[in-house]
Amino acid sequence: MDQFDSFIGFARLILLALVPYVLASQGTMLSGRTGVFNVAQEGIMLLGASVGFLVALYTKSLLIGIVAAAVAGGIIGLALAYFSSTLKMDQFVIGLALFFIGLGASSLAFKLVVGVTLQLPRVPTLSNLRIPLLGDIPILGEILFNQNALVYFSVLISIALYYYLYQTSWGLELRAVGENPKSADSLGVNVVLMQYATTIIGSALIGVAGAYLPMVYTGVFTQGITQGRGWLAIALTFFGGWRPQLILLGAFFFAIVEVLSLRAQIVGSAIPYQFLRTLPYITTIFVMIYAFRWTRVPAFLGLNYDREKRSLS
Amino acid sequence: MTPSESTLLEMRGVRKTFGPVIALDNVTLNVKRGEIHGLLGGNGAGKTTLMNVLFGLYKADAGEIAVDGRVAQVRSPREAIGLGIGMVHQQFLQVNSFSAAENIVLGTPLRNRPTLDLTTPKQKIRALSEKFGLSLDPDATLESQPMGVRQRVEILKALYRDAKLLILDEPTTMLTPQQVDSLFNSLRAMVKSGLSVIFITHKLREVLTLCERITVLRNGKSVITLAREEATEDTFIKAMVGEEMNIGRSLLFAKSSYETEIAQVGSKELLKVDGLSVEAASQENQVISDWSFTLREGEILGVAGVAGNGQHELAESLMGIRPCKGKVVFDGAEMTTLVTRDLLARGIAYVPENRWDDGLLPKATVAQNLILGSHRRPPYSNGLMLNLGAILKRSQELIDEFKIKTESPQSLAANLSGGNVQRMMLARAFSQNPKLMIVHNPTQGLDIPSTEFVYNKLLERKRAGMGTLLISENLDELFLMCNRVAAIYRGRIVGVLERGQFDAYRVGRMMSGLE
Ligand SMILES: Nc1ncnc2c1ncn2[C@@H]1O[C@H](COP(=O)(O)OP(=O)(O)OP(=O)(O)O)[C@@H](O)[C@H]1O
Ligand SMILES: [Mg+2]
């Protein structure tokens, strides 16, 4: 159990565990910032895991698998955008339906392609990418700069989203859509286009978060491989106040709890791991109670905008 | 200039329906270059709808829009902006958490898009605000700004986009008299520099001082367009309401014949407030310190003050919405510690100032909104179940009596026009037949007949010996209806004037802290 007990091993595990939370939560945040509240994360991640795994298996390319997972996520995102932004249907109902669709489709695809076998097919796991020079720094280099590509990607995308949202005029328009779509519309911002774009891209990120699991952790696809990480991503988004920078920070907390509960499961500990697993939810609730200003949500989150209606529904 | 050259905008044969409701029917509007064009009409006449069509928010069923003599398609606000049209909506369309500058530049093609460097836009904003006397701080977040400033932001949005035509939908409802004056000066400066303005209001006096030509809408039809010189108040009232109002017997226009009746007050104390203090919940809210006053039966007591000097807090603390200190005795019993529900049951009703945020459930039906507050009592409820039949019957009566323009009692409240929301709130309060009624700016956004109607209702209450606390920024209204008027400034009562001593200048000085 070196991994858990050496400092380097433990820190590396946290960074590994960080990725799906960051990606899924940034994806949630992105569409939420235009008012589309995606609640299908768990389904999208499962679908991404299944599709990513299968495509990687047959093309023998993890990269193509990841792209395929993104496309699968994007398609669910497109559906969500169509039903909420165009047809103005209830986002939660649609989100839950899409969750079940993702759930079903992921295991169906796997059964159709692989069938029932005793020997589960495997894909190679993502290899580490050592960054030249930085990777040679003692200790830190090993922890931070000798990781798989998606670790770097998830940090970079968080930084990019922060920059985009707060430092560009596109970001200003995007945020305006989630705060007051009518105001944005009356100034010529294309509300529907914004919602489609963020929902599709956001769901694609969530799909990649799903594909990460078989490609990094297990090498195989199993049902329920996400283990509730999709739901946790929603909690993390609130925890991080719908802000990319805080979501990245909050993800560390979620990742630490995950690694600790994994350790408790394998090594055994005084605290039952079931309790540890509920910790992120409980903390999120406390954060929302005590730091409400901090966790300020977009004003029109979950509501649909209809230009000719006087109330927003 | 030939007539066609001087015309900036023409709308012809515009029709717009919402389901079975015909909001606009064959409407024509013609606006010249460099004029302030008034748009008058009763509540629900279709003014806002017409402007929303012009601004691309509503798609018209039929009709044509020509700008600069060319027929134009306006399918979205973006296209309207492209044609040089800017609109200040009845309810401001702003992102509260953004700064003024961010709200203004939103959606414009910034040259340095990827950097969000607002230095150059801010220079332009400052230049515009100086030129037209629309002072504001571009960096202040809108949440913390008073209504007057927020409106300037809306106007600057249009000017920033080089609008040739500025639409203002009831811009003066939320403004103090001083703010109205400064708005008018800005508008005159804009027209001088070549802009045209469409100005919607219910206040005839404003139209007659500001507008060169005036178009009147009634029930979704354009009735007439007149130049200011050709017309008098009476002409417009006739055009707006048809023959339905008798001006000779009107409270508004034949004040003196009601004087003795209004001056009467009962002898018994209905409400006694002693040392009322309210602490600020946040910085924006004014503290009330140590207010004492009484209100007798049959009395209408006025509270005059510039918005934000404590009147909102007064109303909310009396209604049990906001915690307060001091002693309040109502109808012989202490009610300081009672909660809103009990206060309602004891016969106090409240018409809040902000109808959209505090007065209305937008997604509930008109009927539900009308019985809100009495919904726990018979005949609407037997304690367990609502009696839908009784609710519908009563709300239909109220809709008829208060002339609420709605398709049915079951329609969504949010679809009502601004003035009709106000009528609905008044109907709710009056129908509770309360011993004490607290009304805050009750006639804001109401057309002339409805205003007259409300005054008559207040008079009826007076005859029945019931009390009314009338909080208003409209001095004409206060002087017309009240027995006494308390002027307030920065959370203090500066003085109380009796009927007979009313003097606009004196009250004005008191309200601005000069006395
Ligand atoms: N989005 C909508 N959905 C349904 N009905 C609507 C909608 N917008 C307006 N109406 C209806 O159209 C009619 C005209 O409304 P409009 O808001 O144009 O009146 P208005 O002249 O601006 O009145 P006010 O002075 O009260 O603001 C009303 O009967 C209103 O209920
Ligand atoms: Mg209106």
PDB file of N, CA and C in Angstrom, chain A residues 163 165-177 179-180 182-190 296 303 305 307-313, chain B residues 16 48 55-59 75-78 81 93-95 97-98 102-103 105-107 110 113-116 143 157 161 363 414-417:
ATOM      1  N   TYR A 163     -10.489  32.627 -17.515  1.00  0.00           N
ATOM      2  CA  TYR A 163     -10.101  33.745 -18.359  1.00  0.00           C
ATOM      3  C   TYR A 163     -11.244  34.139 -19.289  1.00  0.00           C
ATOM      4  N   LEU A 165     -14.521  33.594 -19.041  1.00  0.00           N
ATOM      5  CA  LEU A 165     -15.719  34.152 -18.408  1.00  0.00           C
ATOM      6  C   LEU A 165     -15.512  35.566 -17.895  1.00  0.00           C
ATOM      7  N   TYR A 166     -14.340  35.811 -17.315  1.00  0.00           N
ATOM      8  CA  TYR A 166     -14.181  37.076 -16.603  1.00  0.00           C
ATOM      9  C   TYR A 166     -13.302  38.092 -17.318  1.00  0.00           C
ATOM     10  N   GLN A 167     -12.595  37.657 -18.331  1.00  0.00           N
ATOM     11  CA  GLN A 167     -11.677  38.600 -18.952  1.00  0.00           C
ATOM     12  C   GLN A 167     -12.009  38.895 -20.415  1.00  0.00           C
ATOM     13  N   THR A 168     -13.059  38.310 -20.945  1.00  0.00           N
ATOM     14  CA  THR A 168     -13.371  38.604 -22.338  1.00  0.00           C
ATOM     15  C   THR A 168     -14.802  39.104 -22.453  1.00  0.00           C
ATOM     16  N   SER A 169     -15.068  39.785 -23.548  1.00  0.00           N
ATOM     17  CA  SER A 169     -16.427  40.311 -23.699  1.00  0.00           C
ATOM     18  C   SER A 169     -17.391  39.194 -24.082  1.00  0.00           C
ATOM     19  N   TRP A 170     -16.864  38.103 -24.652  1.00  0.00           N
ATOM     20  CA  TRP A 170     -17.758  36.948 -24.885  1.00  0.00           C
ATOM     21  C   TRP A 170     -18.249  36.397 -23.555  1.00  0.00           C
ATOM     22  N   GLY A 171     -17.313  36.352 -22.609  1.00  0.00           N
ATOM     23  CA  GLY A 171     -17.657  35.854 -21.282  1.00  0.00           C
ATOM     24  C   GLY A 171     -18.693  36.748 -20.619  1.00  0.00           C
ATOM     25  N   LEU A 172     -18.552  38.034 -20.829  1.00  0.00           N
ATOM     26  CA  LEU A 172     -19.513  38.985 -20.268  1.00  0.00           C
ATOM     27  C   LEU A 172     -20.912  38.677 -20.813  1.00  0.00           C
ATOM     28  N   GLU A 173     -20.981  38.423 -22.115  1.00  0.00           N
ATOM     29  CA  GLU A 173     -22.277  38.119 -22.729  1.00  0.00           C
ATOM     30  C   GLU A 173     -22.821  36.797 -22.192  1.00  0.00           C
ATOM     31  N   LEU A 174     -21.929  35.836 -22.073  1.00  0.00           N
ATOM     32  CA  LEU A 174     -22.350  34.523 -21.571  1.00  0.00           C
ATOM     33  C   LEU A 174     -22.933  34.642 -20.171  1.00  0.00           C
ATOM     34  N   ARG A 175     -22.245  35.355 -19.310  1.00  0.00           N
ATOM     35  CA  ARG A 175     -22.743  35.502 -17.943  1.00  0.00           C
ATOM     36  C   ARG A 175     -24.048  36.276 -17.919  1.00  0.00           C
ATOM     37  N   ALA A 176     -24.163  37.258 -18.790  1.00  0.00           N
ATOM     38  CA  ALA A 176     -25.397  38.049 -18.826  1.00  0.00           C
ATOM     39  C   ALA A 176     -26.594  37.166 -19.158  1.00  0.00           C
ATOM     40  N   VAL A 177     -26.386  36.200 -20.054  1.00  0.00           N
ATOM     41  CA  VAL A 177     -27.489  35.313 -20.428  1.00  0.00           C
ATOM     42  C   VAL A 177     -28.018  34.558 -19.218  1.00  0.00           C
ATOM     43  N   GLU A 179     -27.764  35.537 -16.103  1.00  0.00           N
ATOM     44  CA  GLU A 179     -28.253  36.440 -15.064  1.00  0.00           C
ATOM     45  C   GLU A 179     -29.574  37.071 -15.459  1.00  0.00           C
ATOM     46  N   ASN A 180     -29.687  37.499 -16.689  1.00  0.00           N
ATOM     47  CA  ASN A 180     -30.919  38.128 -17.164  1.00  0.00           C
ATOM     48  C   ASN A 180     -31.014  37.981 -18.678  1.00  0.00           C
ATOM     49  N   LYS A 182     -33.346  38.244 -20.777  1.00  0.00           N
ATOM     50  CA  LYS A 182     -34.103  39.247 -21.521  1.00  0.00           C
ATOM     51  C   LYS A 182     -33.244  40.479 -21.776  1.00  0.00           C
ATOM     52  N   SER A 183     -32.469  40.834 -20.760  1.00  0.00           N
ATOM     53  CA  SER A 183     -31.565  41.968 -20.934  1.00  0.00           C
ATOM     54  C   SER A 183     -30.555  41.658 -22.033  1.00  0.00           C
ATOM     55  N   ALA A 184     -29.969  40.481 -21.979  1.00  0.00           N
ATOM     56  CA  ALA A 184     -28.998  40.093 -23.006  1.00  0.00           C
ATOM     57  C   ALA A 184     -29.656  40.113 -24.380  1.00  0.00           C
ATOM     58  N   ASP A 185     -30.863  39.557 -24.460  1.00  0.00           N
ATOM     59  CA  ASP A 185     -31.580  39.501 -25.731  1.00  0.00           C
ATOM     60  C   ASP A 185     -31.846  40.911 -26.256  1.00  0.00           C
ATOM     61  N   SER A 186     -32.256  41.796 -25.351  1.00  0.00           N
ATOM     62  CA  SER A 186     -32.601  43.145 -25.800  1.00  0.00           C
ATOM     63  C   SER A 186     -31.372  43.911 -26.260  1.00  0.00           C
ATOM     64  N   LEU A 187     -30.201  43.382 -25.986  1.00  0.00           N
ATOM     65  CA  LEU A 187     -28.989  44.037 -26.471  1.00  0.00           C
ATOM     66  C   LEU A 187     -28.380  43.283 -27.643  1.00  0.00           C
ATOM     67  N   GLY A 188     -29.145  42.365 -28.196  1.00  0.00           N
ATOM     68  CA  GLY A 188     -28.692  41.701 -29.401  1.00  0.00           C
ATOM     69  C   GLY A 188     -27.821  40.479 -29.172  1.00  0.00           C
ATOM     70  N   VAL A 189     -27.708  40.020 -27.925  1.00  0.00           N
ATOM     71  CA  VAL A 189     -26.967  38.786 -27.685  1.00  0.00           C
ATOM     72  C   VAL A 189     -27.859  37.608 -28.084  1.00  0.00           C
ATOM     73  N   ASN A 190     -27.294  36.636 -28.769  1.00  0.00           N
ATOM     74  CA  ASN A 190     -28.084  35.491 -29.214  1.00  0.00           C
ATOM     75  C   ASN A 190     -28.191  34.466 -28.078  1.00  0.00           C
ATOM     76  N   ARG A 296     -23.111  32.012  -4.743  1.00  0.00           N
ATOM     77  CA  ARG A 296     -24.135  32.682  -5.527  1.00  0.00           C
ATOM     78  C   ARG A 296     -24.358  31.982  -6.877  1.00  0.00           C
ATOM     79  N   LEU A 303     -34.170  28.049 -15.412  1.00  0.00           N
ATOM     80  CA  LEU A 303     -35.375  28.657 -15.990  1.00  0.00           C
ATOM     81  C   LEU A 303     -35.204  28.799 -17.498  1.00  0.00           C
ATOM     82  N   TYR A 305     -36.072  30.866 -21.037  1.00  0.00           N
ATOM     83  CA  TYR A 305     -36.407  32.210 -21.483  1.00  0.00           C
ATOM     84  C   TYR A 305     -37.234  32.161 -22.763  1.00  0.00           C
ATOM     85  N   ARG A 307     -38.989  34.855 -25.350  1.00  0.00           N
ATOM     86  CA  ARG A 307     -39.028  36.282 -25.649  1.00  0.00           C
ATOM     87  C   ARG A 307     -40.430  36.870 -25.535  1.00  0.00           C
ATOM     88  N   GLU A 308     -41.436  36.151 -25.970  1.00  0.00           N
ATOM     89  CA  GLU A 308     -42.783  36.726 -25.995  1.00  0.00           C
ATOM     90  C   GLU A 308     -43.568  36.505 -24.710  1.00  0.00           C
ATOM     91  N   LYS A 309     -42.956  35.828 -23.745  1.00  0.00           N
ATOM     92  CA  LYS A 309     -43.652  35.632 -22.472  1.00  0.00           C
ATOM     93  C   LYS A 309     -43.173  36.679 -21.490  1.00  0.00           C
ATOM     94  N   ARG A 310     -44.103  37.136 -20.669  1.00  0.00           N
ATOM     95  CA  ARG A 310     -43.693  38.165 -19.720  1.00  0.00           C
ATOM     96  C   ARG A 310     -43.034  37.568 -18.492  1.00  0.00           C
ATOM     97  N   SER A 311     -43.386  36.347 -18.125  1.00  0.00           N
ATOM     98  CA  SER A 311     -42.711  35.741 -16.979  1.00  0.00           C
ATOM     99  C   SER A 311     -41.742  34.702 -17.498  1.00  0.00           C
ATOM    100  N   LEU A 312     -40.730  34.428 -16.706  1.00  0.00           N
ATOM    101  CA  LEU A 312     -39.798  33.389 -17.124  1.00  0.00           C
ATOM    102  C   LEU A 312     -40.230  32.105 -16.472  1.00  0.00           C
ATOM    103  N   SER A 313     -40.311  31.060 -17.260  1.00  0.00           N
ATOM    104  CA  SER A 313     -40.822  29.825 -16.671  1.00  0.00           C
ATOM    105  C   SER A 313     -39.719  28.798 -16.566  1.00  0.00           C
TER     106      SER A 313
ATOM    107  N   LYS B  16     -51.335  42.582 -33.485  1.00  0.00           N
ATOM    108  CA  LYS B  16     -50.682  41.572 -32.649  1.00  0.00           C
ATOM    109  C   LYS B  16     -51.719  40.945 -31.730  1.00  0.00           C
ATOM    110  N   THR B  48     -47.120  49.252 -24.633  1.00  0.00           N
ATOM    111  CA  THR B  48     -45.912  48.448 -24.462  1.00  0.00           C
ATOM    112  C   THR B  48     -45.797  47.411 -25.578  1.00  0.00           C
ATOM    113  N   PHE B  55     -39.369  47.034 -31.359  1.00  0.00           N
ATOM    114  CA  PHE B  55     -38.031  46.686 -30.904  1.00  0.00           C
ATOM    115  C   PHE B  55     -37.676  45.226 -31.207  1.00  0.00           C
ATOM    116  N   GLY B  56     -38.570  44.525 -31.893  1.00  0.00           N
ATOM    117  CA  GLY B  56     -38.233  43.162 -32.295  1.00  0.00           C
ATOM    118  C   GLY B  56     -38.421  42.118 -31.218  1.00  0.00           C
ATOM    119  N   LEU B  57     -39.034  42.499 -30.091  1.00  0.00           N
ATOM    120  CA  LEU B  57     -39.255  41.506 -29.041  1.00  0.00           C
ATOM    121  C   LEU B  57     -40.500  40.680 -29.325  1.00  0.00           C
ATOM    122  N   TYR B  58     -41.505  41.322 -29.902  1.00  0.00           N
ATOM    123  CA  TYR B  58     -42.710  40.592 -30.302  1.00  0.00           C
ATOM    124  C   TYR B  58     -42.768  40.562 -31.821  1.00  0.00           C
ATOM    125  N   LYS B  59     -43.245  39.437 -32.323  1.00  0.00           N
ATOM    126  CA  LYS B  59     -43.415  39.316 -33.762  1.00  0.00           C
ATOM    127  C   LYS B  59     -44.857  39.711 -34.087  1.00  0.00           C
ATOM    128  N   ARG B  75     -36.918  41.475 -36.755  1.00  0.00           N
ATOM    129  CA  ARG B  75     -37.225  40.160 -36.196  1.00  0.00           C
ATOM    130  C   ARG B  75     -36.614  39.936 -34.834  1.00  0.00           C
ATOM    131  N   SER B  76     -35.677  40.795 -34.469  1.00  0.00           N
ATOM    132  CA  SER B  76     -35.045  40.629 -33.160  1.00  0.00           C
ATOM    133  C   SER B  76     -34.540  41.987 -32.697  1.00  0.00           C
ATOM    134  N   PRO B  77     -34.293  42.113 -31.389  1.00  0.00           N
ATOM    135  CA  PRO B  77     -33.735  43.366 -30.893  1.00  0.00           C
ATOM    136  C   PRO B  77     -32.446  43.731 -31.621  1.00  0.00           C
ATOM    137  N   ARG B  78     -31.699  42.714 -31.984  1.00  0.00           N
ATOM    138  CA  ARG B  78     -30.451  42.984 -32.684  1.00  0.00           C
ATOM    139  C   ARG B  78     -30.705  43.794 -33.966  1.00  0.00           C
ATOM    140  N   ILE B  81     -31.743  47.346 -33.074  1.00  0.00           N
ATOM    141  CA  ILE B  81     -30.578  48.154 -32.713  1.00  0.00           C
ATOM    142  C   ILE B  81     -29.839  48.579 -33.978  1.00  0.00           C
ATOM    143  N   LEU B  93     -34.309  46.231 -17.963  1.00  0.00           N
ATOM    144  CA  LEU B  93     -33.678  44.965 -18.323  1.00  0.00           C
ATOM    145  C   LEU B  93     -32.191  45.087 -18.050  1.00  0.00           C
ATOM    146  N   GLN B  94     -31.813  44.748 -16.833  1.00  0.00           N
ATOM    147  CA  GLN B  94     -30.420  44.929 -16.466  1.00  0.00           C
ATOM    148  C   GLN B  94     -29.887  43.709 -15.737  1.00  0.00           C
ATOM    149  N   VAL B  95     -28.584  43.534 -15.837  1.00  0.00           N
ATOM    150  CA  VAL B  95     -27.940  42.497 -15.052  1.00  0.00           C
ATOM    151  C   VAL B  95     -27.465  43.164 -13.768  1.00  0.00           C
ATOM    152  N   SER B  97     -25.894  42.295 -11.179  1.00  0.00           N
ATOM    153  CA  SER B  97     -24.583  42.055 -10.594  1.00  0.00           C
ATOM    154  C   SER B  97     -23.452  42.630 -11.448  1.00  0.00           C
ATOM    155  N   PHE B  98     -23.789  43.221 -12.589  1.00  0.00           N
ATOM    156  CA  PHE B  98     -22.762  43.842 -13.432  1.00  0.00           C
ATOM    157  C   PHE B  98     -22.653  45.327 -13.108  1.00  0.00           C
ATOM    158  N   GLU B 102     -20.475  47.680 -17.739  1.00  0.00           N
ATOM    159  CA  GLU B 102     -20.650  46.340 -18.319  1.00  0.00           C
ATOM    160  C   GLU B 102     -22.038  46.182 -18.906  1.00  0.00           C
ATOM    161  N   ASN B 103     -23.042  46.692 -18.202  1.00  0.00           N
ATOM    162  CA  ASN B 103     -24.398  46.637 -18.728  1.00  0.00           C
ATOM    163  C   ASN B 103     -24.516  47.405 -20.040  1.00  0.00           C
ATOM    164  N   VAL B 105     -22.054  48.192 -22.311  1.00  0.00           N
ATOM    165  CA  VAL B 105     -21.316  47.687 -23.480  1.00  0.00           C
ATOM    166  C   VAL B 105     -21.761  46.286 -23.899  1.00  0.00           C
ATOM    167  N   LEU B 106     -22.510  45.618 -23.029  1.00  0.00           N
ATOM    168  CA  LEU B 106     -22.910  44.241 -23.305  1.00  0.00           C
ATOM    169  C   LEU B 106     -23.480  44.085 -24.709  1.00  0.00           C
ATOM    170  N   GLY B 107     -22.932  43.149 -25.453  1.00  0.00           N
ATOM    171  CA  GLY B 107     -23.475  42.875 -26.780  1.00  0.00           C
ATOM    172  C   GLY B 107     -22.945  43.770 -27.876  1.00  0.00           C
ATOM    173  N   LEU B 110     -16.969  45.014 -29.149  1.00  0.00           N
ATOM    174  CA  LEU B 110     -15.814  45.717 -28.608  1.00  0.00           C
ATOM    175  C   LEU B 110     -14.630  45.456 -29.517  1.00  0.00           C
ATOM    176  N   ARG B 113     -12.113  42.649 -28.068  1.00  0.00           N
ATOM    177  CA  ARG B 113     -12.983  41.643 -27.485  1.00  0.00           C
ATOM    178  C   ARG B 113     -12.292  40.721 -26.491  1.00  0.00           C
ATOM    179  N   PRO B 114     -11.120  40.184 -26.809  1.00  0.00           N
ATOM    180  CA  PRO B 114     -10.564  39.201 -25.877  1.00  0.00           C
ATOM    181  C   PRO B 114     -10.032  39.789 -24.575  1.00  0.00           C
ATOM    182  N   THR B 115     -10.011  41.091 -24.400  1.00  0.00           N
ATOM    183  CA  THR B 115      -9.394  41.583 -23.177  1.00  0.00           C
ATOM    184  C   THR B 115     -10.372  42.180 -22.186  1.00  0.00           C
ATOM    185  N   LEU B 116     -11.568  42.520 -22.643  1.00  0.00           N
ATOM    186  CA  LEU B 116     -12.541  43.175 -21.776  1.00  0.00           C
ATOM    187  C   LEU B 116     -11.932  44.412 -21.135  1.00  0.00           C
ATOM    188  N   GLU B 143     -26.885  46.858  -8.579  1.00  0.00           N
ATOM    189  CA  GLU B 143     -27.677  46.496  -7.402  1.00  0.00           C
ATOM    190  C   GLU B 143     -27.790  47.633  -6.403  1.00  0.00           C
ATOM    191  N   LYS B 157     -27.470  52.998 -22.587  1.00  0.00           N
ATOM    192  CA  LYS B 157     -27.358  51.804 -23.432  1.00  0.00           C
ATOM    193  C   LYS B 157     -27.738  52.143 -24.862  1.00  0.00           C
ATOM    194  N   ARG B 161     -25.226  52.953 -28.418  1.00  0.00           N
ATOM    195  CA  ARG B 161     -25.366  52.256 -29.697  1.00  0.00           C
ATOM    196  C   ARG B 161     -25.782  53.199 -30.808  1.00  0.00           C
ATOM    197  N   LYS B 363     -46.447  33.607 -11.726  1.00  0.00           N
ATOM    198  CA  LYS B 363     -46.835  32.351 -12.360  1.00  0.00           C
ATOM    199  C   LYS B 363     -48.154  31.813 -11.831  1.00  0.00           C
ATOM    200  N   ALA B 414     -48.705  37.241 -14.857  1.00  0.00           N
ATOM    201  CA  ALA B 414     -47.566  37.911 -15.488  1.00  0.00           C
ATOM    202  C   ALA B 414     -47.915  38.511 -16.841  1.00  0.00           C
ATOM    203  N   ASN B 415     -48.995  38.041 -17.467  1.00  0.00           N
ATOM    204  CA  ASN B 415     -49.337  38.563 -18.785  1.00  0.00           C
ATOM    205  C   ASN B 415     -50.093  39.884 -18.744  1.00  0.00           C
ATOM    206  N   LEU B 416     -50.468  40.315 -17.543  1.00  0.00           N
ATOM    207  CA  LEU B 416     -51.184  41.584 -17.440  1.00  0.00           C
ATOM    208  C   LEU B 416     -50.262  42.738 -17.811  1.00  0.00           C
ATOM    209  N   SER B 417     -50.853  43.809 -18.302  1.00  0.00           N
ATOM    210  CA  SER B 417     -50.053  45.009 -18.549  1.00  0.00           C
ATOM    211  C   SER B 417     -49.725  45.654 -17.205  1.00  0.00           C
TER     212      SER B 417
END
